[in-house]
Amino acid sequence: MTGAAGDIAVIGMSCRFPGVPDLAEFWRLLLDGRSTVGTFPGQRAADANSHHMSHPDADTLNSGSFFDSVDGFDAEFFATPAAEAAAMDPVQRLGLELAWEAVEDARIPASSLAGREIDVVVGTAPSGYDLLRKLSGSDRDDHYAALGSSGALIANRISSLFDIRGMSFCADSGQSSSLVSLALACDRIRGGAVDTALAGGVHLIVDPEAGGGLANLGALSPDGRCFTFDERAGGFARGEGGAFVLLKRLDLAVADGDHIYAVVRGWGVGSGGASTRMPDPSPGAQAAAVRTALERAAVPFDTVDYIEAHGTGTRLGDPAEISGLREVFKETGRSRRLAIGSVKTNVGHLEPAAGMAGFVKAALCVDRAHLVASLNFRSPNPAIADFQRDFEVPVAARPWPGGPGRPRRAGVSAFGMGGTNAHVILEQAPERQTSPDAAGQVPGDAAGSVPWVLSARSEPALREQAARLRDLVAADASLSAADVGHSLVSTRSLFEHRAVVLAGDREESLSALDLVAAGGDSARAVRGAATEPLGPVVFVFPGQGSQWPGMGRRLYTESEVFARSIDECARALEPWVDWSLVDVVTGAPEAASLDRVDVVQPALFAMMVSLAQVWRSLGVVPEAVVGHSQGEIAAACVSGALSLQDAARIVALRSRTLTELAGLGGMSAVAAPFDWVQDRVAQWSGRLSVAAVNGPASVVISGDDEALDRFAETASGEGVRVRRVKVDYASHSHHVERIRERLLADTAAVSPRESAVRFHSTVTGGPLDTRALDGSYWYDNLRSMVRFGEVVADLMRERGGVFVEVSPHPVLQVAMEEAADALAAPPVVVSTLHKDDGSAGKVLASLAELHVRGVPVNWKAVFAAGRPRRIGLPTYAFQRRRYWLTAPDDTGTANSSGANSGAADLSSESAVRSLVCAETAALLSTKNAALTAAALAARSTETFKALGFDSSMAVGLRNRLTAVSGVRLPATVAFTYPTPQTLARHLFSLLEPQALDAPEPVEEVSPESRSDDDLYELIERGYA
């Protein structure tokens, strides 16, 4: 099967070689024609083993392409306990990192892969870490040794990392392992088993002396360089590193708009069988693999421009490879010369990962339309007759043209020492179709604020992420803010430590990234950590007072969601008002005045309902609502308890009826506690009342004008500040009783309904069944005291939560902050718009505050209208620390036979208990030197875990007790007998079985001891 459904796209790649941390540096290395070959680092030699290399080919074995260190790993990122990280073969660690980077390079959030049928196929071989495990003595008590060995666990760990459910397979066919892995993955995709696969190869050399067998074969280059196809060819230089690719069915990749490096058209894998004597290469078998790949690709050999050869530079290997290709020449009638080269001249021979290294090089060349130099070529190997007649080794980088009628095509070969050969055909990706208006448009408020969202598993990694992004943006002035922002939220997974840069102009954005990189924050660089559960999202709707002229002007032009909602509110209000809502909220010159109560209340209702829609569109959905006075009408509508039509009717008719109270009274805000205000108001009983309690020291009173004035005089005399509210009517007082019958008649037709969003009533002071929001409730809402402060304080105290004031200006935020400050863990409080900033950028700033604290938000909605592109971004900034097995010094305990220098006293149960306590103290001394055997004897009934043991210590204790007592004990003995006392009793019973009349009961292990973060869970299930 060929064509889009049968071909396979390479949509993500990663690699790492010595001095080459990523794809960009690898391409630079290839373009510059440089090599990574050097000598084995001295510090690593000390880590590898404790003795000097004695092999006669020591200099040759020490030459190659080696990392400065392979002991670093970001165990926190991969949620790996320290003991397990140290036990892991470093090829596992490298494989995890490269797999993650390949997925990020594909511009896919890693979290989006979870649960999918995606294969992981990896080519690798042992690194020699198990030898170090034995030399260090950790093989005696290392629970993680089985999990830390290489083999299948590399692929399995990657599948676990992404929670993907396809085949997880580790291939070992020698030096062709990784290309065979890729071919197997392609078979699975073309066969329909999966549509996506991760394929890769990794290789590390813990002990260079392990290459002695290759030196004995004469396969290693004496001077440490690989002279592929050159007259000086005498062997290869070993190399370390790895590469991964993410593969996807081509038609799906095109449909999803993925960046496609190249297309895998065909592949062939076969064995040489008995055609030659092992390990001699078989030209015929190699030719067969190439022919199979061409047939499956359905392309003529004459259209292949370049072969990334196996190209080891060995005396037998190079002539055999050329001989095999010449067979293909003859069979296909190819007449033109073929460019050929080998990445081994740049990075050495990565053995099981070599094929993938060559594949990534070829894919980069195809993608970037350049052929790069193959190093160390001066004149052809004389064992290859007429080499230059059929072949050309590029000695300098040059353009590689291609197009729809003549796409760039390359072959990649990898041959195993045992005779397993693989060949893959790569082709230039199809032209990507893009609409002219789809790239780089800025969403929302144009030059205002475009969010750049970063996250990491740790605060240092977050800072480095910001620094990497800053370098990327600074280096490429063509990047649009929208493309960067969209790519950050659509191609990256979300972690706990977060920052949002609200990018304005280019320099401002770079400065904000610098600030985050330095650990700072500002209004343009919001930072936080989403480490604790937050509780429900609560939308809070104020009453009157948040209005200002033109309060919806900018947002009406910037937000389609807001504008659409305002228009819907206008239609709902139209039967009841004689003015234009749109004119009022946008501040049109001919608009009705906000000084009119019958204008300001419907206008604020429409603003709040529409702002709530904006929040919902951004992923912030309320679990509860609270309204203050008339804000309860918006709260009821937003919760779904009232239809928009019913809510519009209530707010329009009620505010119109309020005009009948104009001039008869007023309201005043008092900066004092409720009890103080209530005590003073009693002096004017029947004329004044408490209208609202907003917070611990924020109260509103309502009533007759003269009484309000006299109250203010009294309060002033006691040093209490009182301020008249700019209204000429007295809501929440006896004045409202004059319009009771009118209000009940106007709201009689209202039909409230049950709502899934909890409605916390500031009339009743608690949660309310929304079916009770009938006409009588809306009269009570206007007549009764507003118990806002009580409701909010109760919500914050009982459930924490996130409080979003949904209004054109924050008027309740201070009161909510006061309530929050009284709590040990204050909840998050944010506003929406501000009278000084009614833009979409202000909403985004509040959205950023919520996001960095852990509230789920929908950043993608911010970019949807502009249709920006997914661009390549820096991959995750791993924060590596040293995790390595080392041989103990003479004072260490790993190989000690026990804490007691003389013969142990095992004559009584108490003596055995003293021994167990002494050995336990010796193991714990590395953590707590003050914990002596005598101190432990007094705590012998506590569990080993409570005393500070982890699972590896439990096995260490078993080893020490076995050495002292001569009694064989299982590795799980300190789990089965989880205290020094019960373990001593059990050990003594094995020493003196005749002393026991009946089987000893095993102490039941508490649930707490089964939750050990290290490996107690595995012990319980019998895995150790």
PDB file of N, CA and C in Angstrom, residues 105-180:
ATOM      1  N   ASP A 105       8.815  18.137  20.078  1.00  0.00           N
ATOM      2  CA  ASP A 105       9.221  18.630  18.763  1.00  0.00           C
ATOM      3  C   ASP A 105       8.110  18.466  17.742  1.00  0.00           C
ATOM      4  N   ALA A 106       7.258  17.458  17.940  1.00  0.00           N
ATOM      5  CA  ALA A 106       6.126  17.246  17.029  1.00  0.00           C
ATOM      6  C   ALA A 106       5.010  18.255  17.264  1.00  0.00           C
ATOM      7  N   ARG A 107       5.192  19.139  18.242  1.00  0.00           N
ATOM      8  CA  ARG A 107       4.207  20.197  18.524  1.00  0.00           C
ATOM      9  C   ARG A 107       2.880  19.584  18.969  1.00  0.00           C
ATOM     10  N   ILE A 108       3.015  18.580  19.834  1.00  0.00           N
ATOM     11  CA  ILE A 108       1.863  17.883  20.388  1.00  0.00           C
ATOM     12  C   ILE A 108       2.004  17.893  21.903  1.00  0.00           C
ATOM     13  N   PRO A 109       0.973  18.274  22.656  1.00  0.00           N
ATOM     14  CA  PRO A 109       1.064  18.154  24.122  1.00  0.00           C
ATOM     15  C   PRO A 109       1.208  16.687  24.511  1.00  0.00           C
ATOM     16  N   ALA A 110       2.205  16.387  25.291  1.00  0.00           N
ATOM     17  CA  ALA A 110       2.429  14.988  25.670  1.00  0.00           C
ATOM     18  C   ALA A 110       1.208  14.405  26.369  1.00  0.00           C
ATOM     19  N   SER A 111       0.507  15.225  27.130  1.00  0.00           N
ATOM     20  CA  SER A 111      -0.665  14.736  27.856  1.00  0.00           C
ATOM     21  C   SER A 111      -1.780  14.275  26.918  1.00  0.00           C
ATOM     22  N   SER A 112      -1.782  14.766  25.684  1.00  0.00           N
ATOM     23  CA  SER A 112      -2.848  14.395  24.747  1.00  0.00           C
ATOM     24  C   SER A 112      -2.689  12.970  24.217  1.00  0.00           C
ATOM     25  N   LEU A 113      -1.552  12.332  24.475  1.00  0.00           N
ATOM     26  CA  LEU A 113      -1.325  10.968  23.993  1.00  0.00           C
ATOM     27  C   LEU A 113      -1.923   9.922  24.926  1.00  0.00           C
ATOM     28  N   ALA A 114      -2.236  10.297  26.144  1.00  0.00           N
ATOM     29  CA  ALA A 114      -2.635   9.334  27.166  1.00  0.00           C
ATOM     30  C   ALA A 114      -3.824   8.487  26.717  1.00  0.00           C
ATOM     31  N   GLY A 115      -3.683   7.190  26.921  1.00  0.00           N
ATOM     32  CA  GLY A 115      -4.760   6.264  26.611  1.00  0.00           C
ATOM     33  C   GLY A 115      -4.828   5.814  25.168  1.00  0.00           C
ATOM     34  N   ARG A 116      -3.993   6.368  24.294  1.00  0.00           N
ATOM     35  CA  ARG A 116      -4.081   6.042  22.877  1.00  0.00           C
ATOM     36  C   ARG A 116      -3.245   4.807  22.537  1.00  0.00           C
ATOM     37  N   GLU A 117      -3.629   4.162  21.433  1.00  0.00           N
ATOM     38  CA  GLU A 117      -2.879   3.013  20.928  1.00  0.00           C
ATOM     39  C   GLU A 117      -1.695   3.538  20.113  1.00  0.00           C
ATOM     40  N   ILE A 118      -0.580   3.724  20.783  1.00  0.00           N
ATOM     41  CA  ILE A 118       0.636   4.228  20.153  1.00  0.00           C
ATOM     42  C   ILE A 118       1.774   3.291  20.516  1.00  0.00           C
ATOM     43  N   ASP A 119       2.515   2.839  19.518  1.00  0.00           N
ATOM     44  CA  ASP A 119       3.626   1.922  19.749  1.00  0.00           C
ATOM     45  C   ASP A 119       4.865   2.671  20.227  1.00  0.00           C
ATOM     46  N   VAL A 120       5.684   1.975  20.992  1.00  0.00           N
ATOM     47  CA  VAL A 120       7.028   2.448  21.342  1.00  0.00           C
ATOM     48  C   VAL A 120       7.990   1.319  20.995  1.00  0.00           C
ATOM     49  N   VAL A 121       8.911   1.589  20.087  1.00  0.00           N
ATOM     50  CA  VAL A 121       9.879   0.580  19.658  1.00  0.00           C
ATOM     51  C   VAL A 121      11.266   1.207  19.738  1.00  0.00           C
ATOM     52  N   VAL A 122      12.155   0.567  20.487  1.00  0.00           N
ATOM     53  CA  VAL A 122      13.464   1.154  20.770  1.00  0.00           C
ATOM     54  C   VAL A 122      14.556   0.137  20.499  1.00  0.00           C
ATOM     55  N   GLY A 123      15.632   0.588  19.866  1.00  0.00           N
ATOM     56  CA  GLY A 123      16.819  -0.233  19.681  1.00  0.00           C
ATOM     57  C   GLY A 123      17.887   0.172  20.671  1.00  0.00           C
ATOM     58  N   THR A 124      18.410  -0.789  21.400  1.00  0.00           N
ATOM     59  CA  THR A 124      19.433  -0.466  22.394  1.00  0.00           C
ATOM     60  C   THR A 124      20.226  -1.705  22.736  1.00  0.00           C
ATOM     61  N   ALA A 125      21.203  -1.532  23.601  1.00  0.00           N
ATOM     62  CA  ALA A 125      22.026  -2.632  24.084  1.00  0.00           C
ATOM     63  C   ALA A 125      22.497  -2.249  25.478  1.00  0.00           C
ATOM     64  N   PRO A 126      22.939  -3.197  26.271  1.00  0.00           N
ATOM     65  CA  PRO A 126      23.414  -2.863  27.622  1.00  0.00           C
ATOM     66  C   PRO A 126      24.556  -1.859  27.587  1.00  0.00           C
ATOM     67  N   SER A 127      24.551  -0.951  28.541  1.00  0.00           N
ATOM     68  CA  SER A 127      25.589   0.084  28.584  1.00  0.00           C
ATOM     69  C   SER A 127      26.788  -0.337  29.413  1.00  0.00           C
ATOM     70  N   GLY A 128      26.648  -1.393  30.204  1.00  0.00           N
ATOM     71  CA  GLY A 128      27.695  -1.782  31.131  1.00  0.00           C
ATOM     72  C   GLY A 128      27.414  -1.337  32.548  1.00  0.00           C
ATOM     73  N   TYR A 129      26.244  -0.724  32.763  1.00  0.00           N
ATOM     74  CA  TYR A 129      25.923  -0.233  34.108  1.00  0.00           C
ATOM     75  C   TYR A 129      25.749  -1.390  35.089  1.00  0.00           C
ATOM     76  N   ASP A 130      25.322  -2.549  34.607  1.00  0.00           N
ATOM     77  CA  ASP A 130      25.168  -3.684  35.515  1.00  0.00           C
ATOM     78  C   ASP A 130      26.507  -4.117  36.108  1.00  0.00           C
ATOM     79  N   LEU A 131      27.592  -3.934  35.348  1.00  0.00           N
ATOM     80  CA  LEU A 131      28.916  -4.222  35.893  1.00  0.00           C
ATOM     81  C   LEU A 131      29.218  -3.273  37.046  1.00  0.00           C
ATOM     82  N   LEU A 132      28.898  -2.005  36.857  1.00  0.00           N
ATOM     83  CA  LEU A 132      29.102  -1.032  37.929  1.00  0.00           C
ATOM     84  C   LEU A 132      28.208  -1.359  39.124  1.00  0.00           C
ATOM     85  N   ARG A 133      27.015  -1.844  38.835  1.00  0.00           N
ATOM     86  CA  ARG A 133      26.112  -2.242  39.915  1.00  0.00           C
ATOM     87  C   ARG A 133      26.776  -3.315  40.792  1.00  0.00           C
ATOM     88  N   LYS A 134      27.445  -4.259  40.116  1.00  0.00           N
ATOM     89  CA  LYS A 134      28.107  -5.330  40.862  1.00  0.00           C
ATOM     90  C   LYS A 134      29.335  -4.808  41.594  1.00  0.00           C
ATOM     91  N   LEU A 135      30.120  -3.978  40.920  1.00  0.00           N
ATOM     92  CA  LEU A 135      31.322  -3.433  41.553  1.00  0.00           C
ATOM     93  C   LEU A 135      30.986  -2.580  42.768  1.00  0.00           C
ATOM     94  N   SER A 136      29.860  -1.889  42.705  1.00  0.00           N
ATOM     95  CA  SER A 136      29.471  -1.008  43.805  1.00  0.00           C
ATOM     96  C   SER A 136      28.875  -1.767  44.981  1.00  0.00           C
ATOM     97  N   GLY A 137      28.510  -3.029  44.744  1.00  0.00           N
ATOM     98  CA  GLY A 137      27.874  -3.810  45.790  1.00  0.00           C
ATOM     99  C   GLY A 137      26.384  -3.592  45.893  1.00  0.00           C
ATOM    100  N   SER A 138      25.837  -2.724  45.056  1.00  0.00           N
ATOM    101  CA  SER A 138      24.405  -2.431  45.165  1.00  0.00           C
ATOM    102  C   SER A 138      23.541  -3.583  44.682  1.00  0.00           C
ATOM    103  N   ASP A 139      24.144  -4.537  43.963  1.00  0.00           N
ATOM    104  CA  ASP A 139      23.348  -5.675  43.510  1.00  0.00           C
ATOM    105  C   ASP A 139      22.873  -6.529  44.685  1.00  0.00           C
ATOM    106  N   ARG A 140      23.501  -6.339  45.844  1.00  0.00           N
ATOM    107  CA  ARG A 140      23.131  -7.142  47.009  1.00  0.00           C
ATOM    108  C   ARG A 140      21.802  -6.696  47.618  1.00  0.00           C
ATOM    109  N   ASP A 141      21.507  -5.393  47.583  1.00  0.00           N
ATOM    110  CA  ASP A 141      20.319  -4.904  48.288  1.00  0.00           C
ATOM    111  C   ASP A 141      19.523  -3.886  47.485  1.00  0.00           C
ATOM    112  N   ASP A 142      19.714  -3.885  46.176  1.00  0.00           N
ATOM    113  CA  ASP A 142      19.040  -2.885  45.336  1.00  0.00           C
ATOM    114  C   ASP A 142      17.718  -3.457  44.812  1.00  0.00           C
ATOM    115  N   HIS A 143      16.616  -2.998  45.405  1.00  0.00           N
ATOM    116  CA  HIS A 143      15.305  -3.441  44.950  1.00  0.00           C
ATOM    117  C   HIS A 143      15.057  -3.107  43.487  1.00  0.00           C
ATOM    118  N   TYR A 144      15.677  -2.038  43.018  1.00  0.00           N
ATOM    119  CA  TYR A 144      15.361  -1.533  41.685  1.00  0.00           C
ATOM    120  C   TYR A 144      16.263  -2.102  40.598  1.00  0.00           C
ATOM    121  N   ALA A 145      17.131  -3.035  40.959  1.00  0.00           N
ATOM    122  CA  ALA A 145      18.073  -3.551  39.966  1.00  0.00           C
ATOM    123  C   ALA A 145      17.350  -4.144  38.761  1.00  0.00           C
ATOM    124  N   ALA A 146      16.295  -4.905  39.019  1.00  0.00           N
ATOM    125  CA  ALA A 146      15.567  -5.531  37.903  1.00  0.00           C
ATOM    126  C   ALA A 146      14.908  -4.483  37.029  1.00  0.00           C
ATOM    127  N   LEU A 147      14.354  -3.455  37.666  1.00  0.00           N
ATOM    128  CA  LEU A 147      13.712  -2.389  36.884  1.00  0.00           C
ATOM    129  C   LEU A 147      14.743  -1.483  36.232  1.00  0.00           C
ATOM    130  N   GLY A 148      15.938  -1.413  36.819  1.00  0.00           N
ATOM    131  CA  GLY A 148      16.946  -0.484  36.308  1.00  0.00           C
ATOM    132  C   GLY A 148      17.746  -1.029  35.154  1.00  0.00           C
ATOM    133  N   SER A 149      17.705  -2.342  34.944  1.00  0.00           N
ATOM    134  CA  SER A 149      18.434  -2.902  33.807  1.00  0.00           C
ATOM    135  C   SER A 149      17.804  -2.408  32.511  1.00  0.00           C
ATOM    136  N   SER A 150      18.526  -2.498  31.420  1.00  0.00           N
ATOM    137  CA  SER A 150      18.042  -1.924  30.150  1.00  0.00           C
ATOM    138  C   SER A 150      16.969  -2.819  29.560  1.00  0.00           C
ATOM    139  N   GLY A 151      17.222  -3.442  28.433  1.00  0.00           N
ATOM    140  CA  GLY A 151      16.249  -4.341  27.842  1.00  0.00           C
ATOM    141  C   GLY A 151      14.912  -3.684  27.591  1.00  0.00           C
ATOM    142  N   ALA A 152      13.864  -4.468  27.753  1.00  0.00           N
ATOM    143  CA  ALA A 152      12.507  -4.023  27.416  1.00  0.00           C
ATOM    144  C   ALA A 152      12.058  -2.843  28.251  1.00  0.00           C
ATOM    145  N   LEU A 153      12.696  -2.650  29.431  1.00  0.00           N
ATOM    146  CA  LEU A 153      12.226  -1.600  30.323  1.00  0.00           C
ATOM    147  C   LEU A 153      12.349  -0.204  29.715  1.00  0.00           C
ATOM    148  N   ILE A 154      13.236   0.002  28.756  1.00  0.00           N
ATOM    149  CA  ILE A 154      13.340   1.324  28.132  1.00  0.00           C
ATOM    150  C   ILE A 154      12.030   1.669  27.440  1.00  0.00           C
ATOM    151  N   ALA A 155      11.570   0.778  26.576  1.00  0.00           N
ATOM    152  CA  ALA A 155      10.310   1.016  25.882  1.00  0.00           C
ATOM    153  C   ALA A 155       9.150   1.056  26.861  1.00  0.00           C
ATOM    154  N   ASN A 156       9.157   0.167  27.844  1.00  0.00           N
ATOM    155  CA  ASN A 156       8.066   0.137  28.811  1.00  0.00           C
ATOM    156  C   ASN A 156       7.982   1.433  29.605  1.00  0.00           C
ATOM    157  N   ARG A 157       9.116   1.960  29.998  1.00  0.00           N
ATOM    158  CA  ARG A 157       9.115   3.214  30.764  1.00  0.00           C
ATOM    159  C   ARG A 157       8.553   4.364  29.913  1.00  0.00           C
ATOM    160  N   ILE A 158       8.877   4.370  28.638  1.00  0.00           N
ATOM    161  CA  ILE A 158       8.365   5.425  27.765  1.00  0.00           C
ATOM    162  C   ILE A 158       6.853   5.296  27.614  1.00  0.00           C
ATOM    163  N   SER A 159       6.370   4.075  27.442  1.00  0.00           N
ATOM    164  CA  SER A 159       4.927   3.866  27.357  1.00  0.00           C
ATOM    165  C   SER A 159       4.244   4.327  28.633  1.00  0.00           C
ATOM    166  N   SER A 160       4.864   4.054  29.770  1.00  0.00           N
ATOM    167  CA  SER A 160       4.310   4.477  31.048  1.00  0.00           C
ATOM    168  C   SER A 160       4.344   5.998  31.185  1.00  0.00           C
ATOM    169  N   LEU A 161       5.428   6.609  30.716  1.00  0.00           N
ATOM    170  CA  LEU A 161       5.562   8.062  30.805  1.00  0.00           C
ATOM    171  C   LEU A 161       4.396   8.771  30.134  1.00  0.00           C
ATOM    172  N   PHE A 162       4.031   8.324  28.948  1.00  0.00           N
ATOM    173  CA  PHE A 162       2.959   8.967  28.190  1.00  0.00           C
ATOM    174  C   PHE A 162       1.594   8.301  28.405  1.00  0.00           C
ATOM    175  N   ASP A 163       1.579   7.206  29.145  1.00  0.00           N
ATOM    176  CA  ASP A 163       0.348   6.434  29.348  1.00  0.00           C
ATOM    177  C   ASP A 163      -0.250   6.018  28.006  1.00  0.00           C
ATOM    178  N   ILE A 164       0.594   5.462  27.147  1.00  0.00           N
ATOM    179  CA  ILE A 164       0.130   5.002  25.838  1.00  0.00           C
ATOM    180  C   ILE A 164       0.065   3.478  25.826  1.00  0.00           C
ATOM    181  N   ARG A 165      -0.865   2.929  25.010  1.00  0.00           N
ATOM    182  CA  ARG A 165      -1.267   1.545  25.182  1.00  0.00           C
ATOM    183  C   ARG A 165      -0.923   0.634  24.012  1.00  0.00           C
ATOM    184  N   GLY A 166      -0.108   1.091  23.081  1.00  0.00           N
ATOM    185  CA  GLY A 166       0.271   0.230  21.968  1.00  0.00           C
ATOM    186  C   GLY A 166       1.378  -0.727  22.360  1.00  0.00           C
ATOM    187  N   MET A 167       1.978  -1.344  21.369  1.00  0.00           N
ATOM    188  CA  MET A 167       3.070  -2.279  21.613  1.00  0.00           C
ATOM    189  C   MET A 167       4.262  -1.540  22.202  1.00  0.00           C
ATOM    190  N   SER A 168       4.880  -2.127  23.211  1.00  0.00           N
ATOM    191  CA  SER A 168       6.079  -1.568  23.824  1.00  0.00           C
ATOM    192  C   SER A 168       7.173  -2.613  23.669  1.00  0.00           C
ATOM    193  N   PHE A 169       8.191  -2.297  22.848  1.00  0.00           N
ATOM    194  CA  PHE A 169       9.101  -3.347  22.391  1.00  0.00           C
ATOM    195  C   PHE A 169      10.509  -2.806  22.304  1.00  0.00           C
ATOM    196  N   CYS A 170      11.457  -3.605  22.774  1.00  0.00           N
ATOM    197  CA  CYS A 170      12.866  -3.229  22.680  1.00  0.00           C
ATOM    198  C   CYS A 170      13.557  -4.215  21.749  1.00  0.00           C
ATOM    199  N   ALA A 171      14.155  -3.712  20.680  1.00  0.00           N
ATOM    200  CA  ALA A 171      14.772  -4.564  19.658  1.00  0.00           C
ATOM    201  C   ALA A 171      16.285  -4.608  19.842  1.00  0.00           C
ATOM    202  N   ASP A 172      16.865  -5.766  19.613  1.00  0.00           N
ATOM    203  CA  ASP A 172      18.322  -5.898  19.615  1.00  0.00           C
ATOM    204  C   ASP A 172      18.719  -6.788  18.450  1.00  0.00           C
ATOM    205  N   SER A 173      19.087  -6.140  17.353  1.00  0.00           N
ATOM    206  CA  SER A 173      19.602  -6.878  16.196  1.00  0.00           C
ATOM    207  C   SER A 173      21.026  -6.437  15.913  1.00  0.00           C
ATOM    208  N   GLY A 174      21.698  -6.038  17.012  1.00  0.00           N
ATOM    209  CA  GLY A 174      23.050  -5.537  16.837  1.00  0.00           C
ATOM    210  C   GLY A 174      23.028  -4.103  16.358  1.00  0.00           C
ATOM    211  N   GLN A 175      23.926  -3.784  15.436  1.00  0.00           N
ATOM    212  CA  GLN A 175      24.101  -2.399  14.991  1.00  0.00           C
ATOM    213  C   GLN A 175      22.944  -1.896  14.134  1.00  0.00           C
ATOM    214  N   SER A 176      22.024  -2.763  13.752  1.00  0.00           N
ATOM    215  CA  SER A 176      20.862  -2.315  12.975  1.00  0.00           C
ATOM    216  C   SER A 176      19.610  -2.146  13.839  1.00  0.00           C
ATOM    217  N   SER A 177      19.769  -2.263  15.162  1.00  0.00           N
ATOM    218  CA  SER A 177      18.616  -2.345  16.060  1.00  0.00           C
ATOM    219  C   SER A 177      17.629  -1.203  15.888  1.00  0.00           C
ATOM    220  N   SER A 178      18.106   0.028  15.893  1.00  0.00           N
ATOM    221  CA  SER A 178      17.172   1.153  15.880  1.00  0.00           C
ATOM    222  C   SER A 178      16.479   1.318  14.537  1.00  0.00           C
ATOM    223  N   LEU A 179      17.173   1.021  13.431  1.00  0.00           N
ATOM    224  CA  LEU A 179      16.508   1.135  12.135  1.00  0.00           C
ATOM    225  C   LEU A 179      15.519  -0.019  11.945  1.00  0.00           C
ATOM    226  N   VAL A 180      15.846  -1.178  12.501  1.00  0.00           N
ATOM    227  CA  VAL A 180      14.878  -2.270  12.495  1.00  0.00           C
ATOM    228  C   VAL A 180      13.657  -1.869  13.329  1.00  0.00           C
TER     229      VAL A 180
END
